[in-house]
CSV table of N, CA and C and ligand atoms in Angstrom, one decimal:
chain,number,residue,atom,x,y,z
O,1,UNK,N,-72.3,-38.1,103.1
O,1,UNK,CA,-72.6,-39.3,103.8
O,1,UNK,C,-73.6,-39.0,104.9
O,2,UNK,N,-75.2,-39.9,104.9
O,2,UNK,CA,-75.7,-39.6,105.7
O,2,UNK,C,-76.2,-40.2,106.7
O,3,UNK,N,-76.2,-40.3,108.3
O,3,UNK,CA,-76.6,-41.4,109.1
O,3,UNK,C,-78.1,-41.2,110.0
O,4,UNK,N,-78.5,-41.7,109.7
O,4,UNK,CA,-79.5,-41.4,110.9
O,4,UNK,C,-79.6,-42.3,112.0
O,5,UNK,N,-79.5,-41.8,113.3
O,5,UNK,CA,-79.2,-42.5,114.6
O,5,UNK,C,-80.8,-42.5,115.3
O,6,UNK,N,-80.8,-43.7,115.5
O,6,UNK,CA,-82.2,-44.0,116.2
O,6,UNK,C,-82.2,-44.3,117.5
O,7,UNK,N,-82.1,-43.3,118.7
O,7,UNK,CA,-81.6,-43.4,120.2
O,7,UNK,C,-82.3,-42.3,121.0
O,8,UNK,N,-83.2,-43.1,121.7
O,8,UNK,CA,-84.2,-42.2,122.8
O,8,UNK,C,-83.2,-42.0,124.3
O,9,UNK,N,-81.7,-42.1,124.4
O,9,UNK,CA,-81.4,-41.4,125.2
O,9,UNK,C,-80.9,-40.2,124.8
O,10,UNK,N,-80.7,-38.8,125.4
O,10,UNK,CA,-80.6,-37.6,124.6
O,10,UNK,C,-79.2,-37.8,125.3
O,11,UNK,N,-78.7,-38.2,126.2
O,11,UNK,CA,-77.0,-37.7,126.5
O,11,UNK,C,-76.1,-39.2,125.2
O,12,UNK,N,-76.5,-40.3,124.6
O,12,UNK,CA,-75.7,-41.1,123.9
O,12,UNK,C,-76.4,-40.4,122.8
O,13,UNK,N,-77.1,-39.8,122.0
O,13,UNK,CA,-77.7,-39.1,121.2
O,13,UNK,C,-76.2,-38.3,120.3
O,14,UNK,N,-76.4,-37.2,121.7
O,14,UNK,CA,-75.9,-36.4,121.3
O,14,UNK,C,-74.5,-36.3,121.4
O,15,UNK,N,-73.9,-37.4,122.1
O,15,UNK,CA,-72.2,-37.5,121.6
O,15,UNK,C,-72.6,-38.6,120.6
O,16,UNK,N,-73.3,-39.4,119.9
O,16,UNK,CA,-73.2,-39.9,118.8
O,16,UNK,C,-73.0,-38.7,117.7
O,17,UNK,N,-74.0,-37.7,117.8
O,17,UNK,CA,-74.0,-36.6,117.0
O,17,UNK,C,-73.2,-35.4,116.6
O,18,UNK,N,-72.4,-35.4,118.1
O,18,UNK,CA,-71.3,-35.2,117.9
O,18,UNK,C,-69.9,-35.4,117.3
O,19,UNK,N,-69.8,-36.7,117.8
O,19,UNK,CA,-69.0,-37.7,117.2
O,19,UNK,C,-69.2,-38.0,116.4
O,20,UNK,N,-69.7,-38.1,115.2
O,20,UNK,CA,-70.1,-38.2,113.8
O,20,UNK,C,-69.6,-37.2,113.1
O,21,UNK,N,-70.7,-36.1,113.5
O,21,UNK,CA,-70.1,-35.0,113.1
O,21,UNK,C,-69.1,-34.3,112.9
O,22,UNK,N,-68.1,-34.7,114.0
O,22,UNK,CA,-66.7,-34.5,113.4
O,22,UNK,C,-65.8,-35.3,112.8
O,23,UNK,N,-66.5,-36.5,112.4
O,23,UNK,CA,-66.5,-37.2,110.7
O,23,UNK,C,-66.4,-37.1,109.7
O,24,UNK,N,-67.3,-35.9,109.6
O,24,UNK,CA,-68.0,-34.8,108.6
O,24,UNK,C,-69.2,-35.9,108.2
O,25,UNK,N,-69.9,-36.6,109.1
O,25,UNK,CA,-71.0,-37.2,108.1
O,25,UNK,C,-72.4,-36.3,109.1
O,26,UNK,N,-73.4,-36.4,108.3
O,26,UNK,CA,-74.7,-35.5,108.0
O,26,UNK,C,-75.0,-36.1,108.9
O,27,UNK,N,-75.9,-35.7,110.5
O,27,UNK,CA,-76.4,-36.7,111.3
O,27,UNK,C,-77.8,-36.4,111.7
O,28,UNK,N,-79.1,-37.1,111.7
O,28,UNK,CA,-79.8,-36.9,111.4
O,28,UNK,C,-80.1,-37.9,112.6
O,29,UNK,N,-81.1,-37.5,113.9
O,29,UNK,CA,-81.4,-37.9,115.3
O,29,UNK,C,-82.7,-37.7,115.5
O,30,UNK,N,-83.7,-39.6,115.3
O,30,UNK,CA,-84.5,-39.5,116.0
O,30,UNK,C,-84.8,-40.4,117.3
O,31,UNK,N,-85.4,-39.9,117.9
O,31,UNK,CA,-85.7,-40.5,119.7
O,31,UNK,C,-86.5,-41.7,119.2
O,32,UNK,N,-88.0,-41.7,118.8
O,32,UNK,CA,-88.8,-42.9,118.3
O,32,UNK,C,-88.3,-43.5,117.0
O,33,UNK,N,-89.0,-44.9,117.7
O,33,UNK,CA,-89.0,-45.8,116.7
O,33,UNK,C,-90.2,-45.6,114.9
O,34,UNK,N,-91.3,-44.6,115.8
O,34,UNK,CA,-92.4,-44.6,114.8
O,34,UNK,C,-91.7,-43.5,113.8
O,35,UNK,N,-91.0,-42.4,114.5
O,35,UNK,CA,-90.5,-41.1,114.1
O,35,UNK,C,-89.1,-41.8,113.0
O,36,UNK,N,-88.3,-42.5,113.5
O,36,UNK,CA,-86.9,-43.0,112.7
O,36,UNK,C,-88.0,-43.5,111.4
O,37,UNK,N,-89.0,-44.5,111.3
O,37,UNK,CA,-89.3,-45.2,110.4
O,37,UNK,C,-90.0,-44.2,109.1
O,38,UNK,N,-90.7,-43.5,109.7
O,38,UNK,CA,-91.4,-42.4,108.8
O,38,UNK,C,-90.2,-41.7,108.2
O,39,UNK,N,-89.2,-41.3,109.1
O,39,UNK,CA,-87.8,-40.6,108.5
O,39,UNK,C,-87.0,-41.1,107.1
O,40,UNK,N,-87.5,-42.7,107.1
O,40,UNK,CA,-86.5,-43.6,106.2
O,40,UNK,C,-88.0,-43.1,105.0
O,41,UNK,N,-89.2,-43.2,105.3
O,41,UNK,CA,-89.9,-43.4,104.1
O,41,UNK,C,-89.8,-42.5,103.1
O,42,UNK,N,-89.3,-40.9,103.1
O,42,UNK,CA,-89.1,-40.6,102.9
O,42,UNK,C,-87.5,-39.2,102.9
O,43,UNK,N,-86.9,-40.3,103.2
O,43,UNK,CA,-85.1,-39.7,103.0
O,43,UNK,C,-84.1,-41.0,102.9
O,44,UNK,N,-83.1,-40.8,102.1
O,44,UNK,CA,-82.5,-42.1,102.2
O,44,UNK,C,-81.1,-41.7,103.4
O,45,UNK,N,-80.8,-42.7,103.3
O,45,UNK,CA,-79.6,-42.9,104.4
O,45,UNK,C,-78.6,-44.0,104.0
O,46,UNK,N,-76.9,-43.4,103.9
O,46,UNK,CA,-76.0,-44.4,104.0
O,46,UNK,C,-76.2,-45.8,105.0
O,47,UNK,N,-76.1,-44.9,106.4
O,47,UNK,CA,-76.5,-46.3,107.1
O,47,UNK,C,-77.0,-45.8,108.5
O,48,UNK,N,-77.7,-46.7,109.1
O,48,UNK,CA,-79.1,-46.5,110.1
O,48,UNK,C,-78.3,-47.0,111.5
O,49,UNK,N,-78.0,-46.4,112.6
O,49,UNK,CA,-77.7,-46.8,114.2
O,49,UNK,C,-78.7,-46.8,114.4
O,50,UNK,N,-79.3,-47.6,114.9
O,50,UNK,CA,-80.8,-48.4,115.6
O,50,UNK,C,-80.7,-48.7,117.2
O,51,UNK,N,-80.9,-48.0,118.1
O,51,UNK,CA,-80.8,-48.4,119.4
O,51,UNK,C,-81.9,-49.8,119.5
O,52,UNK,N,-81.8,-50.9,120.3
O,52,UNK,CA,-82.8,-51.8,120.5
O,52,UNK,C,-84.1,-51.1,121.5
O,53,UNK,N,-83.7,-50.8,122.6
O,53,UNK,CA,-84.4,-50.2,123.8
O,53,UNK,C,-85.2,-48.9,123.2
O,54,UNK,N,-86.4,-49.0,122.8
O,54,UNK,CA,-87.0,-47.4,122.3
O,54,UNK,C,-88.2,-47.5,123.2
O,55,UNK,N,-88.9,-46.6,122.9
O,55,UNK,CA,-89.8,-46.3,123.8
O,55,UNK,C,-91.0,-46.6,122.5
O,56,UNK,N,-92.0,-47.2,122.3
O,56,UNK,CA,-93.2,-47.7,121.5
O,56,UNK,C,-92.7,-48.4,120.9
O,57,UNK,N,-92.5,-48.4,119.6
O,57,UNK,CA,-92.5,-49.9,118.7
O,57,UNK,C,-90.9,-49.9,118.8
O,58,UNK,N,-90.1,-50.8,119.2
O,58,UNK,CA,-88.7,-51.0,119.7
O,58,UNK,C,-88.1,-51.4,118.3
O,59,UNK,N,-86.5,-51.0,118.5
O,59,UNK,CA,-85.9,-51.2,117.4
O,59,UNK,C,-86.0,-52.4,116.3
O,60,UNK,N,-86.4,-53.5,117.0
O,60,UNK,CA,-86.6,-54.8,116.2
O,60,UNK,C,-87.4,-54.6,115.8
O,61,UNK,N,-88.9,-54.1,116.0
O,61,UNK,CA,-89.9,-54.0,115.0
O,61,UNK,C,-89.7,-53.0,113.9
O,62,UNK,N,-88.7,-52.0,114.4
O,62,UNK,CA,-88.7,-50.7,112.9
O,62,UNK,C,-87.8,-51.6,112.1
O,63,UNK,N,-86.4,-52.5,112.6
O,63,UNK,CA,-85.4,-53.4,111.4
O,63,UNK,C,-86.7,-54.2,110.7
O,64,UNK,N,-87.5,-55.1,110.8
O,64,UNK,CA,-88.3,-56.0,110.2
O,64,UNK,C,-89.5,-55.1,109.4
O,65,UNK,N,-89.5,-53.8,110.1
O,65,UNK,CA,-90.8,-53.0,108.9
O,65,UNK,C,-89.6,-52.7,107.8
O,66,UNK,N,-88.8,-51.9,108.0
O,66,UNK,CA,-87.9,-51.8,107.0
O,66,UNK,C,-87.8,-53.2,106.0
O,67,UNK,N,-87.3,-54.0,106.3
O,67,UNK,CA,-86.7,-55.0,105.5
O,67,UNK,C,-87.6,-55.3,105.1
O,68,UNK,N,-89.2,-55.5,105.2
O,68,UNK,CA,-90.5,-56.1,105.1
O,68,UNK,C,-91.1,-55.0,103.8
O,69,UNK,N,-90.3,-53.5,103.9
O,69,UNK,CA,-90.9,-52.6,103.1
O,69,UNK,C,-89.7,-52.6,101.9
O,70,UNK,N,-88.4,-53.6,102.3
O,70,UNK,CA,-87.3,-53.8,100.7
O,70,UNK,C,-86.2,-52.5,101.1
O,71,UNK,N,-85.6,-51.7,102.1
O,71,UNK,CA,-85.3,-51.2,102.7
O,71,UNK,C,-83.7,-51.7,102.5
O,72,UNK,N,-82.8,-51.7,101.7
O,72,UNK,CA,-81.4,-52.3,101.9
O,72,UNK,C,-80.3,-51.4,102.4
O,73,UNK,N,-80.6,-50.1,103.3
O,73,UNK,CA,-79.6,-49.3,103.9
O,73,UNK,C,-79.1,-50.7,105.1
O,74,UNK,N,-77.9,-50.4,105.1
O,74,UNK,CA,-76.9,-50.8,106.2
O,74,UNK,C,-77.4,-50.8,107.5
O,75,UNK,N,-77.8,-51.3,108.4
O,75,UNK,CA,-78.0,-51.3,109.7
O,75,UNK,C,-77.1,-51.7,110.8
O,76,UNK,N,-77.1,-50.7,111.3
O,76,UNK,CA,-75.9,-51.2,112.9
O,76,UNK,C,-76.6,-51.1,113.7
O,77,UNK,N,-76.8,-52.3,114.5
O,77,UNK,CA,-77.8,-52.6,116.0
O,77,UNK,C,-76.9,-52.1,117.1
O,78,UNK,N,-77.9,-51.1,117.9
O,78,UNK,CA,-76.6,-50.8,118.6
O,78,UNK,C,-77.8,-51.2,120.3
O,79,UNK,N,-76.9,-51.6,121.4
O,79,UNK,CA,-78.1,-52.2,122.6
O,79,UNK,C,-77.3,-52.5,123.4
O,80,UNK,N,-77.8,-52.3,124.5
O,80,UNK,CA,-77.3,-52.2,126.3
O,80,UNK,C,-77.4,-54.0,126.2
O,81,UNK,N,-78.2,-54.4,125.9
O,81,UNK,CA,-78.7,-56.2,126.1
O,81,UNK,C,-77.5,-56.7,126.0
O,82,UNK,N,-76.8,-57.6,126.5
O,82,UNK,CA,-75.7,-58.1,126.2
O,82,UNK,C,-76.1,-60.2,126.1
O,83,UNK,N,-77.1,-60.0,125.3
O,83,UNK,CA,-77.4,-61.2,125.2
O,83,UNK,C,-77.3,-62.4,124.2
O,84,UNK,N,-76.5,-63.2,124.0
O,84,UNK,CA,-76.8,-63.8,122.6
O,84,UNK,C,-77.8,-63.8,122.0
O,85,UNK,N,-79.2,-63.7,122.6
O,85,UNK,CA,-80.3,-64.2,121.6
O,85,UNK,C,-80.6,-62.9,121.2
O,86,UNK,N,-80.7,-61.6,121.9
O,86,UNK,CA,-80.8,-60.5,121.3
O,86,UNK,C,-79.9,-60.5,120.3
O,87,UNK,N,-78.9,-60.7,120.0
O,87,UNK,CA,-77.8,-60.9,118.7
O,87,UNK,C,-78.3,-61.3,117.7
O,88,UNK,N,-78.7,-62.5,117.9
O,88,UNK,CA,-78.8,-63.3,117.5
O,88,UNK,C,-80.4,-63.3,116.1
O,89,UNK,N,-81.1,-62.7,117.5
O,89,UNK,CA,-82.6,-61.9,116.9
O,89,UNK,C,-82.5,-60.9,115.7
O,90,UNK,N,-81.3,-60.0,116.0
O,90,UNK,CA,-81.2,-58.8,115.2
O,90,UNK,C,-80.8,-59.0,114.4
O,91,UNK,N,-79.4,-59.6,114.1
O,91,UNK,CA,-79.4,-60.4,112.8
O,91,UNK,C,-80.0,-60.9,112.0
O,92,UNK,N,-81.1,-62.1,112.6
O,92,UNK,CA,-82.5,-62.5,111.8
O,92,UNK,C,-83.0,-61.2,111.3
O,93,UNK,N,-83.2,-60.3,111.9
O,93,UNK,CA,-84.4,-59.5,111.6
O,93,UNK,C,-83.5,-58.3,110.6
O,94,UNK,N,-82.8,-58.7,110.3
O,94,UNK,CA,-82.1,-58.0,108.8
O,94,UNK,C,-80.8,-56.8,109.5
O,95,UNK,N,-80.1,-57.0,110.7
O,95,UNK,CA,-79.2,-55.7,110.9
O,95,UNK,C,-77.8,-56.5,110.3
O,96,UNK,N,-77.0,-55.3,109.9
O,96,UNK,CA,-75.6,-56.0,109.1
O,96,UNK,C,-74.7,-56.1,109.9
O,97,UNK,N,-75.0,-55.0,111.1
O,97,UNK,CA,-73.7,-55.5,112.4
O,97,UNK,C,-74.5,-54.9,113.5
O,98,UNK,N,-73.6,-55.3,114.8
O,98,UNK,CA,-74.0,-55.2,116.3
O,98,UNK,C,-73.3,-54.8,116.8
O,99,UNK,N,-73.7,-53.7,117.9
O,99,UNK,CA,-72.6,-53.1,118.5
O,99,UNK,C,-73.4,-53.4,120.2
O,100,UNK,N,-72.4,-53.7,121.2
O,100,UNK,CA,-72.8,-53.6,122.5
O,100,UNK,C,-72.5,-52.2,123.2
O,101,UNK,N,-73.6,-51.4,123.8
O,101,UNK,CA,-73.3,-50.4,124.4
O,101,UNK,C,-72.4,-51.3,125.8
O,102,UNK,N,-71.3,-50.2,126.8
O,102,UNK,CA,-71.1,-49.2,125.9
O,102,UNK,C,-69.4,-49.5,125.1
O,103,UNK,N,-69.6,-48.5,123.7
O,103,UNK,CA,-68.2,-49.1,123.1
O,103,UNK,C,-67.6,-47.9,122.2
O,104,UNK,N,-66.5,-48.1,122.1
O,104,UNK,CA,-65.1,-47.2,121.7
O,104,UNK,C,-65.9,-46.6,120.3
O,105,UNK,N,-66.0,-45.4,120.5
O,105,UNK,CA,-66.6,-44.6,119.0
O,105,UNK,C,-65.5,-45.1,118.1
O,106,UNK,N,-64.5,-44.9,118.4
O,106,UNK,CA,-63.6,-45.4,117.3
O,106,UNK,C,-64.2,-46.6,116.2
O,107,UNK,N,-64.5,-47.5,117.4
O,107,UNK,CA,-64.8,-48.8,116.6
O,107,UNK,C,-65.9,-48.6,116.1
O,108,UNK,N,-66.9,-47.5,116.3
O,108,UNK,CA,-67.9,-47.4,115.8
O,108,UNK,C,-67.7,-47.0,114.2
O,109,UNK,N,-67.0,-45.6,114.8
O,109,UNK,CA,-66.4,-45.4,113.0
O,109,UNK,C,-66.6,-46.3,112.5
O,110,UNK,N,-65.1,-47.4,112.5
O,110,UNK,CA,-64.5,-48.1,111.7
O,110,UNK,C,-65.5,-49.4,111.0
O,111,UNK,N,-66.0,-49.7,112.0
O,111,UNK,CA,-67.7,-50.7,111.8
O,111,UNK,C,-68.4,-49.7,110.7
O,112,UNK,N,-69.2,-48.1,111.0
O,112,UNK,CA,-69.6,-47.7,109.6
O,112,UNK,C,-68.7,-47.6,108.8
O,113,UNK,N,-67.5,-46.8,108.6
O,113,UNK,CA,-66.9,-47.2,107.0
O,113,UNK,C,-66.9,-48.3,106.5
O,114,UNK,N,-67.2,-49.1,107.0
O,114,UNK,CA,-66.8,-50.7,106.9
O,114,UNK,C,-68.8,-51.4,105.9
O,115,UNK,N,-69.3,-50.8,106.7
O,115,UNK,CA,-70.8,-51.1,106.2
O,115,UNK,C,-71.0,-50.7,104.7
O,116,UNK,N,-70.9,-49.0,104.8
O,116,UNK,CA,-71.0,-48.2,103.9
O,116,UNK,C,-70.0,-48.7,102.7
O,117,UNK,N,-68.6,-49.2,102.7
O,117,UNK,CA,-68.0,-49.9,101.9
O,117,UNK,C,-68.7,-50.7,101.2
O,118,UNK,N,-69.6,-52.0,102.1
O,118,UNK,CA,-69.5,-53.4,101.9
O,118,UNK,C,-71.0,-52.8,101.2
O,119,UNK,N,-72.0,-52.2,101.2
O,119,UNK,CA,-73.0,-51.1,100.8
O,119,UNK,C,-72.8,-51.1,99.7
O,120,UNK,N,-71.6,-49.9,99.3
O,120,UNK,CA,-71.3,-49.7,97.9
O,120,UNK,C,-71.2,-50.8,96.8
O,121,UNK,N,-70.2,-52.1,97.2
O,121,UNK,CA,-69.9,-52.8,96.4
O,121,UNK,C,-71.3,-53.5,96.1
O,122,UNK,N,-72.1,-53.9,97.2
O,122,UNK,CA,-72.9,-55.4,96.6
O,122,UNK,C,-74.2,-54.1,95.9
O,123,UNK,N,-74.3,-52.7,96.0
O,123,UNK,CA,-74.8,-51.8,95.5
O,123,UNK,C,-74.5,-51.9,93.7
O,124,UNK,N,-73.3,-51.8,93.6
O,124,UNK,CA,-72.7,-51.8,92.4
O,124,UNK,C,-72.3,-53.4,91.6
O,125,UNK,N,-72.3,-54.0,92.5
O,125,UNK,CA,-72.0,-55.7,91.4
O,125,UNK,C,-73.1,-56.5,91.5
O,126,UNK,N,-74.1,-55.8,91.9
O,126,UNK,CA,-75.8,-56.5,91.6
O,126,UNK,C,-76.9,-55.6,90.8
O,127,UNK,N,-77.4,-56.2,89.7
O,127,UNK,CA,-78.3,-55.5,88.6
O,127,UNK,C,-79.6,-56.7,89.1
O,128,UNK,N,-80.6,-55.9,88.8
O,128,UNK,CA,-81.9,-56.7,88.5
O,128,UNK,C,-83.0,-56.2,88.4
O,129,UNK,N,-83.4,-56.6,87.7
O,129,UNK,CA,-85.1,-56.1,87.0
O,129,UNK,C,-85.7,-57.2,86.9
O,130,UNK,N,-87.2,-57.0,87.7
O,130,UNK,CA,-88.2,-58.4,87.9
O,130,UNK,C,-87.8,-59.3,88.7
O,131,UNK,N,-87.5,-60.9,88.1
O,131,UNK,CA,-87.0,-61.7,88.3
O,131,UNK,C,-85.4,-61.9,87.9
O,132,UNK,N,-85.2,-61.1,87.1
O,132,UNK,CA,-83.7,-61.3,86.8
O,132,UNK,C,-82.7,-60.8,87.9
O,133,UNK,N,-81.4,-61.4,87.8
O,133,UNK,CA,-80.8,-60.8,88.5
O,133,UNK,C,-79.6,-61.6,88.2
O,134,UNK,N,-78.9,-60.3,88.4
O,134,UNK,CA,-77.0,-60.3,87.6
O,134,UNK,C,-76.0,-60.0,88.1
O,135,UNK,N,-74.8,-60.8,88.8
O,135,UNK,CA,-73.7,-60.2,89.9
O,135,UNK,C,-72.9,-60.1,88.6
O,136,UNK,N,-72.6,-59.2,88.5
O,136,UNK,CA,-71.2,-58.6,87.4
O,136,UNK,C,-70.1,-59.3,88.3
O,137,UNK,N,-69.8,-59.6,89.4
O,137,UNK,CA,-68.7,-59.4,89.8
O,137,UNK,C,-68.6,-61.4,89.6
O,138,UNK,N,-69.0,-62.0,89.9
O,138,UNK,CA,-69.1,-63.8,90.2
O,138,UNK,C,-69.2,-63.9,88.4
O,139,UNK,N,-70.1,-63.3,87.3
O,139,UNK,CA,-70.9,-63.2,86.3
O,139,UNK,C,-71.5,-64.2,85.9
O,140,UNK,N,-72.8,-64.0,87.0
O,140,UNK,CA,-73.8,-65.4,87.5
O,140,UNK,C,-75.1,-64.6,87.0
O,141,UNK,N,-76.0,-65.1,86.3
O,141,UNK,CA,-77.3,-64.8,86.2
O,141,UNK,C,-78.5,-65.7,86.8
O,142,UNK,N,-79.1,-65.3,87.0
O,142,UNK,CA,-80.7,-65.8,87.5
O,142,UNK,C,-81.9,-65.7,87.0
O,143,UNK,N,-82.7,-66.6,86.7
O,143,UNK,CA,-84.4,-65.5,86.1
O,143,UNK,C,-84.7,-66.7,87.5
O,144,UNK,N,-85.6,-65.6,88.2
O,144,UNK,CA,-87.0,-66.6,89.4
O,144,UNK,C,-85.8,-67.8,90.2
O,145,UNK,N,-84.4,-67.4,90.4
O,145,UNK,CA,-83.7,-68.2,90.7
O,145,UNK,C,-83.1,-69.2,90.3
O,146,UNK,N,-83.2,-69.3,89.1
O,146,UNK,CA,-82.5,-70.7,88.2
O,146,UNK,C,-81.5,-69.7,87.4
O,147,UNK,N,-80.3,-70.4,87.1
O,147,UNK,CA,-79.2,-69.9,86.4
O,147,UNK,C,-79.7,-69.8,85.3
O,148,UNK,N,-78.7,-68.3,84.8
O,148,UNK,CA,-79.0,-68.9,83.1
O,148,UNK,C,-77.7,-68.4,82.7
O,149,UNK,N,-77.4,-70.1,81.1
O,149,UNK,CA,-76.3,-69.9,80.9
O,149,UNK,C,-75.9,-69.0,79.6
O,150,UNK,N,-75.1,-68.0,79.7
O,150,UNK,CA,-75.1,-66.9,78.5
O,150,UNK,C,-73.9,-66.9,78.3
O,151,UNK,N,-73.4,-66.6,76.8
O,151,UNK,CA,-72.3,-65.9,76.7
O,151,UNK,C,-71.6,-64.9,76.8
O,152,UNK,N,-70.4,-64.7,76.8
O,152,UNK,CA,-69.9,-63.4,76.9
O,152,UNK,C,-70.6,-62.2,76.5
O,153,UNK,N,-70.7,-62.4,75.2
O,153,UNK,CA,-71.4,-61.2,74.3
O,153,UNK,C,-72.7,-61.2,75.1
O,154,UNK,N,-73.8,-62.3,74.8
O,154,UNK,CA,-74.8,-61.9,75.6
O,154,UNK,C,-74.8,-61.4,76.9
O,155,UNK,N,-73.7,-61.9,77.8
O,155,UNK,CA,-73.9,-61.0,79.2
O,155,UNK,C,-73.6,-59.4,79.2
O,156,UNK,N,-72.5,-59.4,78.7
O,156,UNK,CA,-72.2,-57.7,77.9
O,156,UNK,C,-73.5,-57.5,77.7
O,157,UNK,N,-74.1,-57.4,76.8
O,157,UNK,CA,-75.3,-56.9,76.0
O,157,UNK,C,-76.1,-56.9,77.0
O,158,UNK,N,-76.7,-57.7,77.9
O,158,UNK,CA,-77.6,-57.9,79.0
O,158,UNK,C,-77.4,-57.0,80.1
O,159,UNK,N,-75.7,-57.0,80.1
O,159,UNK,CA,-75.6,-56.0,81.4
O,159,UNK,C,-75.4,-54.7,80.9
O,160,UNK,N,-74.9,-54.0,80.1
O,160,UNK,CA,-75.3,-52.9,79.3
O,160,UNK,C,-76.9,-52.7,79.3
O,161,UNK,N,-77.9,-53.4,78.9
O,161,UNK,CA,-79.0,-53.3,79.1
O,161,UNK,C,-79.2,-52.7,80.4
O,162,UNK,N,-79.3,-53.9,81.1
O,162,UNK,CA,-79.4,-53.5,82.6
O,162,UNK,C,-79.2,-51.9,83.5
O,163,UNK,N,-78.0,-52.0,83.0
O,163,UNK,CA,-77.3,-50.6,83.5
O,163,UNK,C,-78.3,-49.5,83.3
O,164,UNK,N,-79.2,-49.7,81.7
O,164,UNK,CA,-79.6,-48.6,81.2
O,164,UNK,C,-81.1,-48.3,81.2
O,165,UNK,N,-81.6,-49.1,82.0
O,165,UNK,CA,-83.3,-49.4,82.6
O,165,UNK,C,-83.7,-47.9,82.1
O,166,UNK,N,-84.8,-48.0,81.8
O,166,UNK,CA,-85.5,-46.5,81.2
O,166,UNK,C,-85.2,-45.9,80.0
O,167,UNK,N,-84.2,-46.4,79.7
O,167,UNK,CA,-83.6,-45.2,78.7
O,167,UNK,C,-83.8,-46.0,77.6
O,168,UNK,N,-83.2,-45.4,76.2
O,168,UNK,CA,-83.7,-45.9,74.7
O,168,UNK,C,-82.1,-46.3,74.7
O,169,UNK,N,-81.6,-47.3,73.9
O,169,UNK,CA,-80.4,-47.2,73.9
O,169,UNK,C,-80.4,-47.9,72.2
O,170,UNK,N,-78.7,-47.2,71.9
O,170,UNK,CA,-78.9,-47.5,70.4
O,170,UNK,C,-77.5,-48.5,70.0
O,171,UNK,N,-77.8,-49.5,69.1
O,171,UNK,CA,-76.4,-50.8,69.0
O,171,UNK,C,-75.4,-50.0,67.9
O,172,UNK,N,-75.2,-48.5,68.0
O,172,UNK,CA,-74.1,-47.6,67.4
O,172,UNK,C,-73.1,-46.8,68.8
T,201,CA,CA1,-82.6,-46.9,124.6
């Protein structure tokens, strides 16, 4: 499990990093906003702590490059601001939850297992290629957003397909 924590103070930094770490999850600490974003373009991450307050392009602009670049890791906003509209903001701008500094690591945990959970499943009960797209779990399809209505067999067959993007597959 890997987090990357995006916080230009080095003393909440490093008891985040701490505190994680004796988690046992992988913690991976950058101070900038330009530095956390370049980090994502090339490593993935379970789920991203995002301080709001950064020093150059502030956490809201790295959440909206992200989401703007198709970016679906888990985001927790984390910020001294204790303001609705800053809340309110972060949310628009694609974070999955909020945390107000300062607050009970515990609860921090319990917020990421919670992410990384809710991660896994809509990871696993959503297929799509193109336009299509297939919740196994509701067993709702879409092409370009209009339902489509299939049968059993055809959604089997479809979502078997799905599953197997790339590969040659054989009806033995
Ligand atoms: Ca800060």
């Amino acid at each position: 499990m890997r987090i990357l924590v995006v916080e230009d103070e080095q003393k909440v930094a490093n008891a985040l990093r701490e505190g994680l770490e004796g988690e046992q999850y992988d913690v991976i600490v950058e101070r900038t906003g330009e530095e956390a974003f370049f980090r994502t373009t090339t490593e993935q991450f379970d789920v991203i702590l995002l301080d709001l307050g950064l020093p150059g392009r502030d956490g809201l602009e790295i959440l909206r490059a992200l989401r703007d670049r198709g970016t679906k890791t888990p985001v927790l906003v984390l910020t001294a601001r204790d303001a609705l509209q800053d809340r309110v903001t972060g949310l628009d701008a694609g974070a999955d939850d909020y945390m107000i500094k300062p607050f009970a690591f515990a609860e921090l945990v319990a917020r990421i297992r919670a992410l990384v959970r809710r991660g896994r499943s809509a990871e696993t009960s959503r297929l799509a290629i193109g336009d299509l797209d297939m919740n196994v779990v509701t067993r709702k399809v879409t092409r370009g957003g209009r339902a489509v209505d299939l049968t059993v067999r055809e959604f089997e067959l479809l979502e078997y397909l799905l599953r197997h993007q790339g590969h040659v597959v054989s009806d033995r």
